[in-house]
């Protein structure tokens, strides 16, 4: 559970840094996401989840 909380904290740090450093780029990205079809968002979400799981599996063994 500790690893999960640390990972969640890291997500917040990275998102915060991106929003603070590149606010205009973040706004454009959010607008693109809002206009993207649901099917594309689902595919990107599933691919991201699979890649994240594989990365954790490779690191943790």
Backbone atoms as SQL, in Angstrom:
CREATE TABLE atoms (id INTEGER PRIMARY KEY, chain TEXT, resi INTEGER, resn TEXT, atom TEXT, x REAL, y REAL, z REAL);
INSERT INTO atoms VALUES
  (1, 'A', 1, 'UNK', 'N', 0.823, -1.197, 0.000),
  (2, 'A', 1, 'UNK', 'CA', 0.000, 0.000, 0.000),
  (3, 'A', 1, 'UNK', 'C', 0.868, 1.261, 0.000),
  (4, 'A', 2, 'UNK', 'N', 1.997, 1.180, 0.666),
  (5, 'A', 2, 'UNK', 'CA', 2.900, 2.330, 0.704),
  (6, 'A', 2, 'UNK', 'C', 3.378, 2.693, -0.697),
  (7, 'A', 3, 'UNK', 'N', 3.716, 1.680, -1.494),
  (8, 'A', 3, 'UNK', 'CA', 4.168, 1.940, -2.865),
  (9, 'A', 3, 'UNK', 'C', 3.092, 2.652, -3.674),
  (10, 'A', 4, 'UNK', 'N', 1.847, 2.258, -3.469),
  (11, 'A', 4, 'UNK', 'CA', 0.744, 2.887, -4.193),
  (12, 'A', 4, 'UNK', 'C', 0.625, 4.366, -3.830),
  (13, 'A', 5, 'UNK', 'N', 0.735, 4.672, -2.556),
  (14, 'A', 5, 'UNK', 'CA', 0.632, 6.064, -2.112),
  (15, 'A', 5, 'UNK', 'C', 1.804, 6.882, -2.643),
  (16, 'A', 6, 'UNK', 'N', 2.999, 6.302, -2.644),
  (17, 'A', 6, 'UNK', 'CA', 4.168, 6.987, -3.202),
  (18, 'A', 6, 'UNK', 'C', 3.958, 7.240, -4.695),
  (19, 'A', 7, 'UNK', 'N', 3.455, 6.247, -5.419),
  (20, 'A', 7, 'UNK', 'CA', 3.202, 6.407, -6.855),
  (21, 'A', 7, 'UNK', 'C', 2.155, 7.491, -7.102),
  (22, 'A', 8, 'UNK', 'N', 1.124, 7.514, -6.300),
  (23, 'A', 8, 'UNK', 'CA', 0.089, 8.539, -6.433),
  (24, 'A', 8, 'UNK', 'C', 0.672, 9.929, -6.175),
  (25, 'A', 9, 'UNK', 'N', 1.520, 10.032, -5.169),
  (26, 'A', 9, 'UNK', 'CA', 2.191, 11.299, -4.895),
  (27, 'A', 9, 'UNK', 'C', 3.058, 11.741, -6.059),
  (28, 'A', 10, 'UNK', 'N', 3.749, 10.795, -6.675),
  (29, 'A', 10, 'UNK', 'CA', 4.592, 11.110, -7.827),
  (30, 'A', 10, 'UNK', 'C', 3.751, 11.612, -9.002),
  (31, 'A', 11, 'UNK', 'N', 2.588, 11.036, -9.195),
  (32, 'A', 11, 'UNK', 'CA', 1.678, 11.505, -10.249),
  (33, 'A', 11, 'UNK', 'C', 1.295, 12.960, -9.993),
  (34, 'A', 12, 'UNK', 'N', 0.952, 13.281, -8.743),
  (35, 'A', 12, 'UNK', 'CA', 0.598, 14.662, -8.411),
  (36, 'A', 12, 'UNK', 'C', 1.765, 15.614, -8.649),
  (37, 'A', 13, 'UNK', 'N', 2.969, 15.200, -8.282),
  (38, 'A', 13, 'UNK', 'CA', 4.152, 16.038, -8.490),
  (39, 'A', 13, 'UNK', 'C', 4.365, 16.296, -9.976),
  (40, 'A', 14, 'UNK', 'N', 4.329, 15.245, -10.785),
  (41, 'A', 14, 'UNK', 'CA', 4.565, 15.402, -12.220),
  (42, 'A', 14, 'UNK', 'C', 3.490, 16.256, -12.881),
  (43, 'A', 15, 'UNK', 'N', 2.237, 16.022, -12.529),
  (44, 'A', 15, 'UNK', 'CA', 1.163, 16.831, -13.104),
  (45, 'A', 15, 'UNK', 'C', 1.290, 18.286, -12.675),
  (46, 'A', 16, 'UNK', 'N', 1.628, 18.503, -11.426),
  (47, 'A', 16, 'UNK', 'CA', 1.802, 19.864, -10.939),
  (48, 'A', 16, 'UNK', 'C', 2.927, 20.587, -11.651),
  (49, 'A', 17, 'UNK', 'N', 4.030, 19.886, -11.881),
  (50, 'A', 17, 'UNK', 'CA', 5.157, 20.493, -12.585),
  (51, 'A', 17, 'UNK', 'C', 4.788, 20.862, -14.020),
  (52, 'A', 18, 'UNK', 'N', 4.072, 19.975, -14.690),
  (53, 'A', 18, 'UNK', 'CA', 3.658, 20.255, -16.070),
  (54, 'A', 18, 'UNK', 'C', 2.717, 21.458, -16.104),
  (55, 'A', 19, 'UNK', 'N', 1.746, 21.498, -15.195),
  (56, 'A', 19, 'UNK', 'CA', 0.800, 22.618, -15.173),
  (57, 'A', 19, 'UNK', 'C', 1.497, 23.931, -14.825),
  (58, 'A', 20, 'UNK', 'N', 2.467, 23.884, -13.921),
  (59, 'A', 20, 'UNK', 'CA', 3.175, 25.102, -13.520),
  (60, 'A', 20, 'UNK', 'C', 4.136, 25.582, -14.604),
  (61, 'A', 21, 'UNK', 'N', 4.805, 24.657, -15.261),
  (62, 'A', 21, 'UNK', 'CA', 5.829, 25.025, -16.244),
  (63, 'A', 21, 'UNK', 'C', 5.242, 25.359, -17.611),
  (64, 'A', 22, 'UNK', 'N', 4.176, 24.672, -17.987),
  (65, 'A', 22, 'UNK', 'CA', 3.617, 24.836, -19.334),
  (66, 'A', 22, 'UNK', 'C', 2.094, 24.988, -19.288),
  (67, 'A', 23, 'UNK', 'N', 1.571, 26.046, -18.682),
  (68, 'A', 23, 'UNK', 'CA', 0.109, 26.160, -18.560),
  (69, 'A', 23, 'UNK', 'C', -0.617, 26.248, -19.902),
  (70, 'A', 24, 'UNK', 'N', -0.036, 26.951, -20.864),
  (71, 'A', 24, 'UNK', 'CA', -0.695, 27.059, -22.174),
  (72, 'A', 24, 'UNK', 'C', -0.756, 25.712, -22.879),
  (73, 'A', 25, 'UNK', 'N', 0.333, 24.966, -22.808),
  (74, 'A', 25, 'UNK', 'CA', 0.368, 23.635, -23.411),
  (75, 'A', 25, 'UNK', 'C', -0.639, 22.712, -22.728),
  (76, 'A', 26, 'UNK', 'N', -0.752, 22.821, -21.405),
  (77, 'A', 26, 'UNK', 'CA', -1.707, 21.995, -20.668),
  (78, 'A', 26, 'UNK', 'C', -3.142, 22.319, -21.096),
  (79, 'A', 27, 'UNK', 'N', -3.450, 23.599, -21.264),
  (80, 'A', 27, 'UNK', 'CA', -4.797, 23.983, -21.710),
  (81, 'A', 27, 'UNK', 'C', -5.109, 23.408, -23.086),
  (82, 'A', 28, 'UNK', 'N', -4.133, 23.496, -23.988),
  (83, 'A', 28, 'UNK', 'CA', -4.335, 22.943, -25.331),
  (84, 'A', 28, 'UNK', 'C', -4.537, 21.430, -25.273),
  (85, 'A', 29, 'UNK', 'N', -3.771, 20.766, -24.405),
  (86, 'A', 29, 'UNK', 'CA', -3.912, 19.316, -24.262),
  (87, 'A', 29, 'UNK', 'C', -5.297, 18.963, -23.727),
  (88, 'A', 30, 'UNK', 'N', -5.776, 19.724, -22.729),
  (89, 'A', 30, 'UNK', 'CA', -7.106, 19.470, -22.181),
  (90, 'A', 30, 'UNK', 'C', -8.187, 19.678, -23.240),
  (91, 'A', 31, 'UNK', 'N', -8.024, 20.722, -24.049),
  (92, 'A', 31, 'UNK', 'CA', -8.989, 20.972, -25.124),
  (93, 'A', 31, 'UNK', 'C', -8.994, 19.823, -26.132),
  (94, 'A', 32, 'UNK', 'N', -7.817, 19.310, -26.453),
  (95, 'A', 32, 'UNK', 'CA', -7.724, 18.181, -27.388),
  (96, 'A', 32, 'UNK', 'C', -8.415, 16.951, -26.826),
  (97, 'A', 33, 'UNK', 'N', -8.228, 16.715, -25.538),
  (98, 'A', 33, 'UNK', 'CA', -8.867, 15.560, -24.899),
  (99, 'A', 33, 'UNK', 'C', -10.382, 15.715, -24.936),
  (100, 'A', 34, 'UNK', 'N', -10.875, 16.916, -24.682),
  (101, 'A', 34, 'UNK', 'CA', -12.322, 17.145, -24.684),
  (102, 'A', 34, 'UNK', 'C', -12.926, 16.920, -26.067),
  (103, 'A', 35, 'UNK', 'N', -12.161, 17.147, -27.120),
  (104, 'A', 35, 'UNK', 'CA', -12.667, 16.985, -28.478),
  (105, 'A', 35, 'UNK', 'C', -12.439, 15.580, -29.034),
  (106, 'A', 36, 'UNK', 'N', -11.634, 14.789, -28.367),
  (107, 'A', 36, 'UNK', 'CA', -11.313, 13.448, -28.868),
  (108, 'A', 36, 'UNK', 'C', -12.521, 12.527, -28.713),
  (109, 'A', 37, 'UNK', 'N', -12.694, 11.616, -29.658),
  (110, 'A', 37, 'UNK', 'CA', -13.788, 10.644, -29.543),
  (111, 'A', 37, 'UNK', 'C', -13.578, 9.716, -28.344),
  (112, 'A', 38, 'UNK', 'N', -14.689, 9.280, -27.761),
  (113, 'A', 38, 'UNK', 'CA', -14.620, 8.393, -26.596),
  (114, 'A', 38, 'UNK', 'C', -13.812, 7.136, -26.881),
  (115, 'A', 39, 'UNK', 'N', -13.995, 6.566, -28.067),
  (116, 'A', 39, 'UNK', 'CA', -13.293, 5.323, -28.411),
  (117, 'A', 39, 'UNK', 'C', -11.777, 5.520, -28.383),
  (118, 'A', 40, 'UNK', 'N', -11.302, 6.651, -28.878),
  (119, 'A', 40, 'UNK', 'CA', -9.863, 6.913, -28.870),
  (120, 'A', 40, 'UNK', 'C', -9.346, 7.062, -27.437),
  (121, 'A', 41, 'UNK', 'N', -10.110, 7.735, -26.589),
  (122, 'A', 41, 'UNK', 'CA', -9.709, 7.888, -25.193),
  (123, 'A', 41, 'UNK', 'C', -9.657, 6.535, -24.491),
  (124, 'A', 42, 'UNK', 'N', -10.613, 5.665, -24.799),
  (125, 'A', 42, 'UNK', 'CA', -10.597, 4.326, -24.204),
  (126, 'A', 42, 'UNK', 'C', -9.360, 3.545, -24.633),
  (127, 'A', 43, 'UNK', 'N', -9.040, 3.611, -25.915),
  (128, 'A', 43, 'UNK', 'CA', -7.867, 2.892, -26.426),
  (129, 'A', 43, 'UNK', 'C', -6.594, 3.419, -25.772),
  (130, 'A', 44, 'UNK', 'N', -6.451, 4.734, -25.713),
  (131, 'A', 44, 'UNK', 'CA', -5.266, 5.326, -25.082),
  (132, 'A', 44, 'UNK', 'C', -5.202, 4.933, -23.607),
  (133, 'A', 45, 'UNK', 'N', -6.336, 4.922, -22.933),
  (134, 'A', 45, 'UNK', 'CA', -6.377, 4.530, -21.525),
  (135, 'A', 45, 'UNK', 'C', -5.960, 3.091, -21.306),
  (136, 'A', 46, 'UNK', 'N', -6.476, 2.187, -22.126),
  (137, 'A', 46, 'UNK', 'CA', -6.127, 0.768, -21.993),
  (138, 'A', 46, 'UNK', 'C', -4.650, 0.547, -22.305),
  (139, 'A', 47, 'UNK', 'N', -4.156, 1.168, -23.372),
  (140, 'A', 47, 'UNK', 'CA', -2.740, 1.019, -23.734),
  (141, 'A', 47, 'UNK', 'C', -1.853, 1.564, -22.617),
  (142, 'A', 48, 'UNK', 'N', -2.209, 2.704, -22.050),
  (143, 'A', 48, 'UNK', 'CA', -1.430, 3.277, -20.950),
  (144, 'A', 48, 'UNK', 'C', -1.425, 2.354, -19.739),
  (145, 'A', 49, 'UNK', 'N', -2.576, 1.798, -19.413),
  (146, 'A', 49, 'UNK', 'CA', -2.661, 0.892, -18.272),
  (147, 'A', 49, 'UNK', 'C', -1.816, -0.358, -18.489),
  (148, 'A', 50, 'UNK', 'N', -1.862, -0.905, -19.696),
  (149, 'A', 50, 'UNK', 'CA', -1.073, -2.104, -20.006),
  (150, 'A', 50, 'UNK', 'C', 0.420, -1.790, -19.943),
  (151, 'A', 51, 'UNK', 'N', 0.835, -0.668, -20.544),
  (152, 'A', 51, 'UNK', 'CA', 2.252, -0.297, -20.512),
  (153, 'A', 51, 'UNK', 'C', 2.725, -0.040, -19.082),
  (154, 'A', 52, 'UNK', 'N', 1.908, 0.622, -18.288),
  (155, 'A', 52, 'UNK', 'CA', 2.258, 0.857, -16.888),
  (156, 'A', 52, 'UNK', 'C', 2.385, -0.436, -16.109),
  (157, 'A', 53, 'UNK', 'N', 1.466, -1.366, -16.340),
  (158, 'A', 53, 'UNK', 'CA', 1.527, -2.665, -15.673),
  (159, 'A', 53, 'UNK', 'C', 2.774, -3.431, -16.083),
  (160, 'A', 54, 'UNK', 'N', 3.103, -3.422, -17.370),
  (161, 'A', 54, 'UNK', 'CA', 4.315, -4.098, -17.842),
  (162, 'A', 54, 'UNK', 'C', 5.570, -3.479, -17.240),
  (163, 'A', 55, 'UNK', 'N', 5.606, -2.169, -17.164),
  (164, 'A', 55, 'UNK', 'CA', 6.760, -1.490, -16.583),
  (165, 'A', 55, 'UNK', 'C', 6.939, -1.873, -15.115),
  (166, 'A', 56, 'UNK', 'N', 5.858, -1.859, -14.366),
  (167, 'A', 56, 'UNK', 'CA', 5.928, -2.258, -12.957),
  (168, 'A', 56, 'UNK', 'C', 6.361, -3.711, -12.843),
  (169, 'A', 57, 'UNK', 'N', 5.811, -4.566, -13.682),
  (170, 'A', 57, 'UNK', 'CA', 6.151, -5.987, -13.647),
  (171, 'A', 57, 'UNK', 'C', 7.634, -6.196, -13.940),
  (172, 'A', 58, 'UNK', 'N', 8.166, -5.469, -14.935),
  (173, 'A', 58, 'UNK', 'CA', 9.586, -5.592, -15.272),
  (174, 'A', 58, 'UNK', 'C', 10.479, -5.092, -14.140),
  (175, 'A', 59, 'UNK', 'N', 10.110, -3.985, -13.520),
  (176, 'A', 59, 'UNK', 'CA', 10.919, -3.410, -12.448),
  (177, 'A', 59, 'UNK', 'C', 10.853, -4.269, -11.189),
  (178, 'A', 60, 'UNK', 'N', 9.667, -4.703, -10.841),
  (179, 'A', 60, 'UNK', 'CA', 9.475, -5.478, -9.610),
  (180, 'A', 60, 'UNK', 'C', 9.860, -6.948, -9.758),
  (181, 'A', 61, 'UNK', 'N', 9.858, -7.424, -11.000),
  (182, 'A', 61, 'UNK', 'CA', 10.240, -8.815, -11.240),
  (183, 'A', 61, 'UNK', 'C', 9.160, -9.719, -10.819);
